[in-house]
Amino acid sequence: MERRSKCVKMLAMATRPQRSERRTDALSRERIVEAAIEILDADGEAALTFRALRTRLATGSGAIYWHVANKDELLAATTDDVIARVVTDVSAGAEPREAIRAIASGVFDAIDAHPWVGGQLSREPWQFAVLQVFEALGQQLGALGVPERARFDCASALLNYVLGLAGQYAAGARLIARETDRSAFLASVAERWATLDPAEHPFLHQVTPQLLDHDDRQQFLAGIDLILAGIDAIR
Amino acid sequence: MERRSKCVKMLAMATRPQRSERRTDALSRERIVEAAIEILDADGEAALTFRALRTRLATGSGAIYWHVANKDELLAATTDDVIARVVTDVSAGAEPREAIRAIASGVFDAIDAHPWVGGQLSREPWQFAVLQVFEALGQQLGALGVPERARFDCASALLNYVLGLAGQYAAGARLIARETDRSAFLASVAERWATLDPAEHPFLHQVTPQLLDHDDRQQFLAGIDLILAGIDAIR
DNA sequence: ACCTGAACACCGTTCAAGT
DNA sequence: ACCTGAACACCGTTCAAGT
C-alpha cells in the first residue's frame, strides 16, 4: 500500500526538476486513514491529533479537513478499515457455530492487534463496522436455526458481549502501556483486590488466582460458548 | 444532601456580618462530586469541564485540584457514587437468579437515568464501581451453585455483557441528545439500514421492524436470561 | 491547610488566501 | 478543486501568591 510514498516523492523532487505530472501520492481520504492507523498503532489513541497527522502527511490541517469531516469521522473510518477485513475473512462454508466463534475471534484478534479499535467500537455502536459484525452474527444465527423472532435478541446479546470486552480490553491496553507489561498489570490489580475486606468481597478474593493466570482470548471464547449454550437452550 | 447550600451561604453573608465560624459548606471532595454529577445529568459528558465546575462552585480551578487529583479521578468518583447505591440496594434475601436480574436491572436503570455512567463504566473497567458489580454477580453465581472453577468465566461473561450495553446505551443517549427523540433516532437508524444492499445485509433488513419497536430494557434482560440459560446448561 | 486566578501547553476546527 | 497555515475558541493542569 505504498507506505513510503512520501519519501519516494521527496527523493524524486530532490533529484529531478519538478514536472507537471499528477503526483500519484496526492493527499486522499485513503492516505489520511492509513496514516491515522499508523499513529494509533504506534502511539495509541491520545497520540492521534490533527497536528501529528499534518506533520506525518506534511500538509496543513485544512487539507485534512478537505477530505475528512472531523475527528469522529476519521476514527470511524479507521475502525471500519480494520473491522471490514475481519468480517470478510470469515470463510462462508463453515458450520454456523464455528462461524460465530470465528467472527468473535476475528474481532478479538483485531482489538488485540489494535487496542484503540476496542475503544472506538464501544463508543460508537451504530457505526458501519459494528453493523457488519451484527449482520454477520445474525446471518449465522439464521443458519443455526434460531427462530426469526429470537434472532434480534440473540444477535444483540452476542454483539453487546463482544463490544463489552472490546471496551474493557482497550482500557486495559491503555493502562498496560503505562505499566511494564501485562503480568505486572494483573499483579497490581490483584494487589488492589487484596486490600479489600474479604468479608465484603469474598468472590474477588476467591478468584484472584484465576485472574493472575487466565488467558484473555480463552475467557472471551468461553463467554461466547456460554451464550451459544443459552441460545441452544431456548431453541 | 444540601443541594442549595451555596444559596444559603450567600444569603447568610448578605444579611449578617461575616463571622469566623467554620463554613459548613466549605469546598470538599463530596461537594465537587455532587456538582459534577449535576452538570453531567443536566448537560452531558461534554459539559463537564473544570471551568464549568469552578463557576458552579464559585471557586478557582486550583481549589478543585486540591481535593481531586484530575479529571479521570473525578469521573471515576461520580460513577462510583451512582453505582454504589445500585449494588447495595439489591435485597440480600432474593433467589440468586432473581438477584442477578436485579443487579443487572439496577445497572441498566442507573445508566438510563445517567447515560454518562455508561460511557464511564465501559471506559474504565477496573474502577471500583465495576468491581462492586463483579463481586455482586460472582456471589450470586456461588449461591446459584455454579462450580468454583466456572464462576470467574461466568461472572466475566455477565459483566462484559452489561458493560457492552452500558457503552452502547451511553453512545445512543449522546446521539439522541442531538436528535429530537428516541423514536426519531431509531427511525433514522432504520433509514440508514434501508439504504444497504439487501443481498449483502439480509439480517439487518429482516430485523428492522423489531429495531423500531423494541424495548431496550426488555432486550437487555433477554440477554441476561440467555446467559443464565447457558450457565444452567454447563452446570 | 486551603484557596485564587493568571498562565502554560495543548486541543479540534475554521477560513481567508493561495495555486 | 485542492491546499496552506495563521487564528479562534476552547481544553486540563500547574503554580506562585495569597489567607
Coordinates of C-alpha atoms (C1' of nucleotides) in Angstrom, one line a residue:
Chain A
M1 CA 0.0 0.0 0.0
E2 CA 2.9 2.4 -0.7
R3 CA 3.8 3.2 2.9
R4 CA 6.9 5.0 1.8
S5 CA 5.4 7.1 -0.8
K6 CA 6.2 10.4 0.9
C7 CA 9.9 9.5 0.9
V8 CA 9.7 8.5 -2.7
K9 CA 8.2 11.8 -3.6
M10 CA 10.8 13.8 -1.7
L11 CA 13.6 11.9 -3.4
A12 CA 12.0 12.5 -6.7
M13 CA 11.7 16.2 -6.0
A14 CA 15.4 16.4 -5.0
T15 CA 16.8 14.6 -7.9
R16 CA 14.6 15.7 -10.8
P17 CA 13.3 19.1 -11.7
Q18 CA 9.6 19.2 -10.9
R19 CA 7.3 18.1 -13.6
S20 CA 3.7 18.9 -14.0
E21 CA 2.6 15.3 -13.9
R22 CA 0.0 14.4 -11.3
R23 CA 1.5 13.2 -8.1
T24 CA 0.4 9.6 -7.5
D25 CA 0.5 10.2 -3.8
A26 CA -1.7 13.3 -3.6
L27 CA -3.5 13.6 -0.3
S28 CA -6.6 11.4 -0.2
R29 CA -9.0 10.1 2.3
E30 CA -7.4 6.7 2.0
R31 CA -3.9 8.0 2.7
I32 CA -5.2 10.0 5.7
V33 CA -6.9 7.0 7.2
E34 CA -3.8 4.9 6.6
A35 CA -1.6 7.5 8.4
A36 CA -4.1 7.7 11.3
I37 CA -4.0 3.9 11.7
E38 CA -0.2 4.1 11.8
I39 CA -0.2 6.7 14.5
L40 CA -2.8 4.9 16.6
D41 CA -0.9 1.6 16.4
A42 CA 2.4 3.2 17.2
D43 CA 1.5 5.5 20.0
G44 CA -2.2 5.0 21.0
E45 CA -5.4 6.9 20.9
A46 CA -4.0 10.0 22.7
A47 CA -1.3 10.5 20.1
L48 CA -3.8 10.9 17.2
T49 CA -4.1 14.7 16.8
F50 CA -4.6 16.7 13.7
R51 CA -1.2 18.2 14.4
A52 CA 0.5 14.8 14.4
L53 CA -1.4 13.9 11.3
R54 CA -0.4 17.0 9.4
T55 CA 3.2 16.6 10.4
R56 CA 3.3 13.0 9.2
L57 CA 1.5 13.9 6.0
A58 CA 3.5 17.1 5.5
T59 CA 0.4 19.2 4.9
G60 CA -1.8 21.7 6.6
S61 CA -4.8 20.9 8.8
G62 CA -7.2 22.5 6.3
A63 CA -6.1 19.9 3.7
I64 CA -7.1 17.1 6.0
Y65 CA -10.5 18.7 6.6
W66 CA -11.0 18.8 2.9
H67 CA -11.1 15.0 2.8
V68 CA -12.5 14.2 6.2
A69 CA -15.4 16.0 8.0
N70 CA -13.9 15.8 11.5
K71 CA -12.1 13.7 14.0
D72 CA -15.1 11.4 14.8
E73 CA -15.5 10.6 11.2
L74 CA -11.8 9.9 10.9
L75 CA -11.9 7.5 13.9
A76 CA -14.9 5.7 12.5
A77 CA -13.1 5.3 9.2
T78 CA -10.0 3.8 10.7
T79 CA -12.2 1.3 12.7
D80 CA -14.2 0.4 9.6
D81 CA -11.0 -0.2 7.8
V82 CA -9.7 -2.7 10.4
I83 CA -13.1 -4.5 11.0
A84 CA -14.0 -4.8 7.3
R85 CA -11.1 -7.2 6.8
V86 CA -12.2 -9.3 9.8
V87 CA -15.8 -9.9 8.7
T88 CA -15.0 -10.6 5.1
D89 CA -12.2 -13.0 6.2
V90 CA -14.7 -15.4 7.7
S91 CA -15.0 -18.4 5.3
A92 CA -18.6 -18.8 4.2
G93 CA -18.5 -22.5 4.2
A94 CA -18.1 -23.1 8.0
E95 CA -20.6 -24.6 10.3
P96 CA -22.7 -21.8 11.9
R97 CA -21.5 -22.3 15.5
E98 CA -17.8 -22.3 14.3
A99 CA -18.5 -19.3 12.1
I100 CA -19.8 -17.4 15.1
R101 CA -16.8 -18.3 17.1
A102 CA -14.6 -17.3 14.1
I103 CA -16.3 -13.9 13.8
A104 CA -15.9 -13.3 17.5
S105 CA -12.3 -14.4 17.4
G106 CA -11.6 -12.2 14.5
V107 CA -12.9 -9.1 16.3
F108 CA -10.9 -10.2 19.4
D109 CA -7.7 -10.5 17.4
A110 CA -8.3 -7.2 15.7
I111 CA -8.7 -5.5 19.1
D112 CA -5.7 -7.3 20.4
A113 CA -3.6 -6.1 17.5
H114 CA -5.1 -2.6 17.5
P115 CA -6.4 -1.8 21.1
W116 CA -7.8 1.6 20.0
V117 CA -10.3 -0.3 17.9
G118 CA -11.9 -1.6 21.1
G119 CA -12.4 1.9 22.4
Q120 CA -13.9 3.1 19.2
L121 CA -16.3 0.2 18.8
S122 CA -17.7 0.5 22.2
R123 CA -18.1 4.3 21.8
E124 CA -19.9 4.4 18.5
P125 CA -22.3 1.4 18.4
W126 CA -24.2 2.1 15.2
Q127 CA -21.1 2.8 13.1
F128 CA -20.7 0.8 9.9
A129 CA -18.1 -1.6 11.5
V130 CA -20.5 -2.6 14.2
L131 CA -23.3 -3.2 11.6
Q132 CA -21.0 -5.5 9.7
V133 CA -20.4 -7.6 12.8
F134 CA -24.1 -7.6 13.7
E135 CA -25.1 -8.6 10.2
A136 CA -22.6 -11.5 10.2
L137 CA -23.7 -12.8 13.6
G138 CA -27.4 -12.5 12.6
Q139 CA -26.9 -14.5 9.4
Q140 CA -25.2 -17.3 11.3
L141 CA -27.9 -17.4 13.9
G142 CA -30.3 -17.9 11.0
A143 CA -28.2 -20.7 9.7
L144 CA -28.1 -22.2 13.2
G145 CA -31.9 -22.5 13.1
V146 CA -32.7 -19.8 15.7
P147 CA -36.3 -18.8 15.1
E148 CA -36.8 -15.4 13.4
R149 CA -38.4 -13.8 16.5
A150 CA -35.5 -14.6 18.8
R151 CA -32.7 -13.7 16.3
F152 CA -32.6 -10.0 17.1
D153 CA -32.2 -10.5 20.8
C154 CA -29.6 -13.3 20.4
A155 CA -27.5 -11.3 17.9
S156 CA -27.8 -8.3 20.2
A157 CA -26.6 -10.4 23.2
L158 CA -23.6 -11.6 21.3
L159 CA -22.8 -8.1 20.0
N160 CA -23.1 -6.5 23.4
Y161 CA -20.8 -9.1 24.9
V162 CA -18.2 -8.5 22.2
L163 CA -18.5 -4.8 22.5
G164 CA -18.2 -5.0 26.3
L165 CA -15.0 -6.9 26.0
A166 CA -13.8 -4.5 23.3
G167 CA -14.1 -1.6 25.7
Q168 CA -12.5 -3.5 28.6
Y169 CA -9.6 -4.7 26.5
A170 CA -8.9 -1.3 25.1
A171 CA -8.9 0.3 28.6
G172 CA -6.6 -2.5 29.8
A173 CA -4.2 -1.8 26.9
R174 CA -4.3 1.9 27.8
L175 CA -3.3 1.1 31.4
I176 CA -0.7 -1.5 30.5
A177 CA 1.0 1.0 28.2
R178 CA 1.9 2.9 31.4
E179 CA 2.9 -0.2 33.3
T180 CA 5.7 -2.5 32.3
D181 CA 3.7 -5.5 31.0
R182 CA 0.5 -7.5 31.3
S183 CA 1.5 -9.7 34.2
A184 CA 2.8 -6.7 36.2
F185 CA -0.5 -5.0 35.4
L186 CA -2.6 -8.0 36.6
A187 CA -0.4 -8.3 39.7
S188 CA -1.2 -4.7 40.6
V189 CA -4.9 -5.3 40.1
A190 CA -4.6 -8.4 42.3
E191 CA -2.8 -6.3 44.9
R192 CA -5.7 -3.8 45.0
W193 CA -8.2 -6.7 45.4
A194 CA -6.1 -8.0 48.3
T195 CA -6.6 -4.7 50.2
L196 CA -10.4 -5.1 50.1
D197 CA -12.2 -6.6 53.1
P198 CA -12.6 -10.4 52.4
A199 CA -15.9 -10.4 54.3
E200 CA -17.3 -7.9 51.8
H201 CA -15.6 -9.2 48.7
P202 CA -15.3 -12.9 49.1
F203 CA -15.7 -13.5 45.4
L204 CA -12.8 -11.3 44.4
H205 CA -10.5 -12.9 46.9
Q206 CA -11.6 -16.3 45.7
V207 CA -10.9 -15.7 42.0
T208 CA -7.6 -13.8 42.4
P209 CA -5.5 -16.8 41.4
Q210 CA -7.6 -17.2 38.3
L211 CA -7.2 -13.5 37.5
L212 CA -3.4 -13.9 37.6
D213 CA -3.1 -16.7 35.1
H214 CA -6.2 -16.5 32.9
D215 CA -6.0 -16.3 29.1
D216 CA -8.0 -13.4 27.8
R217 CA -8.7 -15.0 24.5
Q218 CA -9.8 -18.3 26.0
Q219 CA -12.0 -16.5 28.6
F220 CA -13.6 -14.4 25.8
L221 CA -14.4 -17.6 23.8
A222 CA -15.8 -19.2 27.0
G223 CA -18.3 -16.4 27.2
I224 CA -19.3 -16.8 23.5
D225 CA -19.8 -20.5 24.2
L226 CA -21.9 -19.7 27.2
I227 CA -24.2 -17.5 25.2
L228 CA -24.3 -20.2 22.4
A229 CA -25.3 -22.7 25.1
G230 CA -28.1 -20.4 26.2
I231 CA -29.2 -20.0 22.6
D232 CA -29.3 -23.8 22.2
A233 CA -31.4 -24.0 25.4
I234 CA -34.2 -21.6 24.1
R235 CA -34.2 -23.0 20.6
Chain B
M1 CA -27.8 16.4 50.7
E2 CA -28.0 20.2 50.9
R3 CA -28.1 21.0 47.2
R4 CA -28.9 24.6 47.9
S5 CA -26.1 25.2 50.4
K6 CA -24.4 27.8 48.2
C7 CA -27.5 30.0 48.1
V8 CA -27.9 29.6 51.8
K9 CA -24.4 30.7 52.3
M10 CA -24.8 33.7 50.1
L11 CA -27.9 34.8 51.8
A12 CA -26.2 34.5 55.2
M13 CA -23.3 36.6 54.0
A14 CA -25.6 39.3 52.7
T15 CA -27.8 39.6 55.8
R16 CA -25.2 39.0 58.6
P17 CA -21.7 40.4 59.1
Q18 CA -19.2 37.6 58.4
R19 CA -18.4 35.5 61.4
S20 CA -15.3 33.5 62.0
E21 CA -17.3 30.3 62.4
R22 CA -16.4 27.4 60.0
R23 CA -18.5 27.4 56.9
T24 CA -20.4 24.1 56.9
D25 CA -20.3 24.1 53.1
A26 CA -16.6 24.6 52.6
L27 CA -15.3 23.0 49.4
S28 CA -14.9 19.3 49.8
R29 CA -14.4 16.3 47.6
E30 CA -18.0 15.3 48.2
R31 CA -19.4 18.7 47.1
I32 CA -17.3 18.6 44.0
V33 CA -18.5 15.2 43.0
E34 CA -22.1 16.2 43.7
A35 CA -21.7 19.3 41.5
A36 CA -20.1 17.2 38.8
I37 CA -23.0 14.8 38.8
E38 CA -25.4 17.7 38.5
I39 CA -23.6 19.0 35.5
L40 CA -23.3 15.6 33.8
D41 CA -27.0 14.9 34.4
A42 CA -28.1 18.3 33.1
D43 CA -25.9 18.8 30.1
G44 CA -24.0 15.6 29.4
E45 CA -20.4 14.4 29.3
A46 CA -19.1 17.2 27.1
A47 CA -20.4 19.9 29.5
L48 CA -18.3 18.7 32.5
T49 CA -15.2 21.0 32.3
F50 CA -13.2 22.4 35.2
R51 CA -14.3 25.8 34.1
A52 CA -18.0 24.8 34.4
L53 CA -17.2 23.3 37.7
R54 CA -15.4 26.2 39.2
T55 CA -18.2 28.6 38.0
R56 CA -20.9 26.4 39.7
L57 CA -18.8 26.1 42.8
A58 CA -17.7 29.7 42.7
T59 CA -14.1 28.9 43.2
G60 CA -10.8 28.6 41.3
S61 CA -9.6 25.6 39.4
G62 CA -6.7 25.1 41.8
A63 CA -9.2 24.7 44.7
I64 CA -10.8 21.8 42.9
Y65 CA -7.4 20.2 42.2
W66 CA -6.7 20.4 45.9
H67 CA -9.5 17.9 46.6
V68 CA -9.3 15.8 43.4
A69 CA -6.2 14.6 41.5
N70 CA -7.5 15.1 38.0
K71 CA -10.5 14.7 35.7
D72 CA -10.2 10.9 35.4
E73 CA -10.4 10.5 39.1
L74 CA -13.4 12.9 39.3
L75 CA -15.2 10.9 36.7
A76 CA -14.5 7.6 38.4
A77 CA -15.7 9.1 41.7
T78 CA -19.0 10.3 40.1
T79 CA -19.6 6.8 38.7
D80 CA -18.7 5.1 42.0
D81 CA -21.2 7.3 43.7
V82 CA -24.1 6.3 41.3
I83 CA -23.2 2.6 41.2
A84 CA -22.6 2.1 44.9
R85 CA -26.3 2.8 45.5
V86 CA -27.3 0.2 42.9
V87 CA -25.3 -2.6 44.3
T88 CA -26.2 -2.0 48.0
D89 CA -29.9 -1.7 47.0
V90 CA -30.2 -5.3 45.9
S91 CA -32.0 -7.1 48.7
A92 CA -29.9 -9.9 50.1
G93 CA -32.8 -12.3 50.6
A94 CA -33.7 -12.8 46.9
E95 CA -33.3 -16.0 45.0
P96 CA -29.9 -16.0 43.1
R97 CA -31.4 -15.9 39.6
E98 CA -33.7 -13.0 40.6
A99 CA -30.8 -11.3 42.4
I100 CA -28.7 -11.4 39.2
R101 CA -31.5 -9.9 37.2
A102 CA -32.0 -7.3 39.9
I103 CA -28.3 -6.3 39.8
A104 CA -28.3 -6.1 36.0
S105 CA -31.6 -4.1 36.1
G106 CA -30.2 -1.8 38.6
V107 CA -27.1 -1.0 36.5
F108 CA -29.4 -0.6 33.5
D109 CA -31.7 1.8 35.3
A110 CA -28.7 3.8 36.6
I111 CA -27.4 4.1 33.1
D112 CA -30.8 5.0 31.8
A113 CA -31.0 7.8 34.4
H114 CA -27.4 8.9 33.9
P115 CA -26.2 7.9 30.4
W116 CA -22.7 9.3 31.1
V117 CA -22.3 6.5 33.7
G118 CA -22.4 4.0 30.8
G119 CA -19.6 5.7 29.0
Q120 CA -17.5 5.8 32.1
L121 CA -18.1 2.2 33.1
S122 CA -17.1 0.8 29.7
R123 CA -14.0 3.1 29.6
E124 CA -12.5 2.3 33.0
P125 CA -13.2 -1.4 33.6
W126 CA -11.2 -2.0 36.8
Q127 CA -12.5 1.0 38.6
F128 CA -14.2 0.4 42.0
A129 CA -17.8 0.7 40.6
V130 CA -17.2 -2.2 38.2
L131 CA -15.6 -4.3 41.0
Q132 CA -18.7 -3.9 43.1
V133 CA -20.9 -5.2 40.2
F134 CA -18.4 -8.0 39.5
E135 CA -18.4 -9.0 43.2
A136 CA -22.2 -9.0 43.5
L137 CA -22.6 -11.1 40.4
G138 CA -19.9 -13.6 41.5
Q139 CA -21.6 -14.0 44.9
Q140 CA -24.9 -14.8 43.3
L141 CA -23.3 -17.3 40.9
G142 CA -21.9 -19.1 44.0
A143 CA -25.4 -19.2 45.6
L144 CA -26.7 -20.5 42.3
G145 CA -24.4 -23.5 42.6
V146 CA -22.0 -22.7 39.7
P147 CA -18.8 -24.7 40.4
E148 CA -15.9 -22.6 41.6
R149 CA -13.8 -23.2 38.5
A150 CA -16.5 -21.8 36.2
R151 CA -17.5 -18.9 38.3
F152 CA -14.8 -16.5 37.1
D153 CA -15.7 -17.0 33.4
C154 CA -19.5 -16.8 34.1
A155 CA -19.2 -13.6 36.1
S156 CA -16.9 -12.2 33.4
A157 CA -19.4 -13.0 30.7
L158 CA -22.3 -11.3 32.6
L159 CA -20.1 -8.3 33.3
N160 CA -18.8 -7.9 29.8
Y161 CA -22.4 -8.1 28.5
V162 CA -23.5 -5.4 31.0
L163 CA -20.6 -3.2 30.1
G164 CA -21.2 -3.6 26.4
L165 CA -24.7 -2.4 26.8
A166 CA -23.5 0.4 29.0
G167 CA -21.3 1.8 26.3
Q168 CA -23.9 1.3 23.6
Y169 CA -26.6 3.0 25.6
A170 CA -24.4 5.9 26.5
A171 CA -23.5 6.4 22.9
G172 CA -27.1 6.2 21.9
A173 CA -28.0 8.9 24.5
R174 CA -25.3 11.1 23.1
L175 CA -26.8 10.8 19.6
I176 CA -30.4 11.2 20.8
A177 CA -29.5 14.4 22.6
R178 CA -28.8 15.9 19.1
E179 CA -31.9 14.4 17.6
T180 CA -35.5 15.1 18.7
D181 CA -36.2 11.9 20.5
R182 CA -35.7 8.1 20.7
S183 CA -38.2 7.0 18.0
A184 CA -36.9 9.6 15.6
F185 CA -33.4 8.4 16.3
L186 CA -34.4 4.7 15.7
A187 CA -36.2 5.8 12.5
S188 CA -33.0 7.4 11.2
V189 CA -31.0 4.3 12.0
A190 CA -33.6 2.2 10.2
E191 CA -33.4 4.6 7.2
R192 CA -29.7 4.0 7.0
W193 CA -30.2 0.3 7.1
A194 CA -32.7 0.5 4.3
T195 CA -30.0 2.1 2.1
L196 CA -27.8 -1.0 2.4
D197 CA -27.9 -3.7 -0.2
P198 CA -30.5 -6.4 1.0
A199 CA -28.4 -9.1 -0.7
E200 CA -25.4 -8.3 1.5
H201 CA -27.4 -7.4 4.6
P202 CA -30.4 -9.6 4.7
F203 CA -30.4 -9.8 8.5
L204 CA -30.5 -6.1 9.0
H205 CA -33.4 -5.8 6.6
Q206 CA -35.2 -8.6 8.3
V207 CA -34.9 -7.2 11.8
T208 CA -35.7 -3.5 11.0
P209 CA -39.3 -3.8 12.3
Q210 CA -38.0 -5.2 15.6
L211 CA -35.5 -2.4 15.8
L212 CA -38.2 0.2 15.5
D213 CA -40.4 -1.1 18.4
H214 CA -38.1 -3.0 20.7
D215 CA -37.9 -2.2 24.3
D216 CA -34.3 -1.6 25.4
R217 CA -34.8 -2.8 29.0
Q218 CA -36.6 -5.9 27.9
Q219 CA -34.0 -6.8 25.3
F220 CA -31.3 -6.2 27.9
L221 CA -32.9 -8.6 30.3
A222 CA -33.5 -11.2 27.5
G223 CA -29.7 -11.2 27.1
I224 CA -29.2 -11.8 30.8
D225 CA -31.6 -14.7 30.6
L226 CA -29.8 -16.1 27.6
I227 CA -26.5 -16.1 29.6
L228 CA -28.2 -17.5 32.6
A229 CA -29.7 -20.3 30.4
G230 CA -26.2 -21.0 29.2
I231 CA -24.9 -21.2 32.7
D232 CA -27.7 -23.6 33.6
A233 CA -26.6 -25.8 30.6
I234 CA -23.0 -26.1 31.7
R235 CA -23.8 -26.6 35.4
Chain C
dA1 C1' -4.3 23.8 55.2
dC2 C1' -6.9 25.6 51.8
dC3 C1' -7.9 28.7 48.1
dT4 C1' -7.2 32.2 44.0
dG5 C1' -6.7 33.0 39.2
dA6 C1' -3.3 34.0 35.7
dA7 C1' -0.5 31.4 32.7
dC8 C1' 1.0 27.2 30.1
dA9 C1' 0.8 23.9 26.7
dC10 C1' -2.0 21.8 24.4
dC11 C1' -6.6 20.6 21.6
dG12 C1' -10.2 20.5 17.2
dT13 C1' -11.8 23.4 13.8
dT14 C1' -12.3 27.4 10.6
dC15 C1' -11.2 30.4 6.9
dA16 C1' -9.1 33.9 4.1
dA17 C1' -5.8 33.4 0.9
dG18 C1' -3.1 31.0 -2.3
dT19 C1' -2.4 27.6 -6.6
Chain D
dA1 C1' -10.6 21.5 -6.9
dC2 C1' -7.4 21.2 -3.6
dC3 C1' -4.1 23.0 -0.2
dT4 C1' -1.7 26.4 3.3
dG5 C1' -1.1 28.0 7.8
dA6 C1' -2.4 31.6 10.9
dA7 C1' -6.1 32.3 14.1
dC8 C1' -10.0 31.2 17.2
dA9 C1' -12.2 29.3 21.0
dC10 C1' -11.7 26.2 23.7
dC11 C1' -9.4 22.4 26.9
dG12 C1' -6.8 20.1 31.5
dT13 C1' -3.4 21.3 34.6
dT14 C1' 0.1 24.0 37.2
dC15 C1' 1.9 27.2 40.4
dA16 C1' 3.3 31.5 42.6
dA17 C1' 0.9 34.1 45.6
dG18 C1' -2.4 34.9 48.9
dT19 C1' -5.3 33.8 53.6

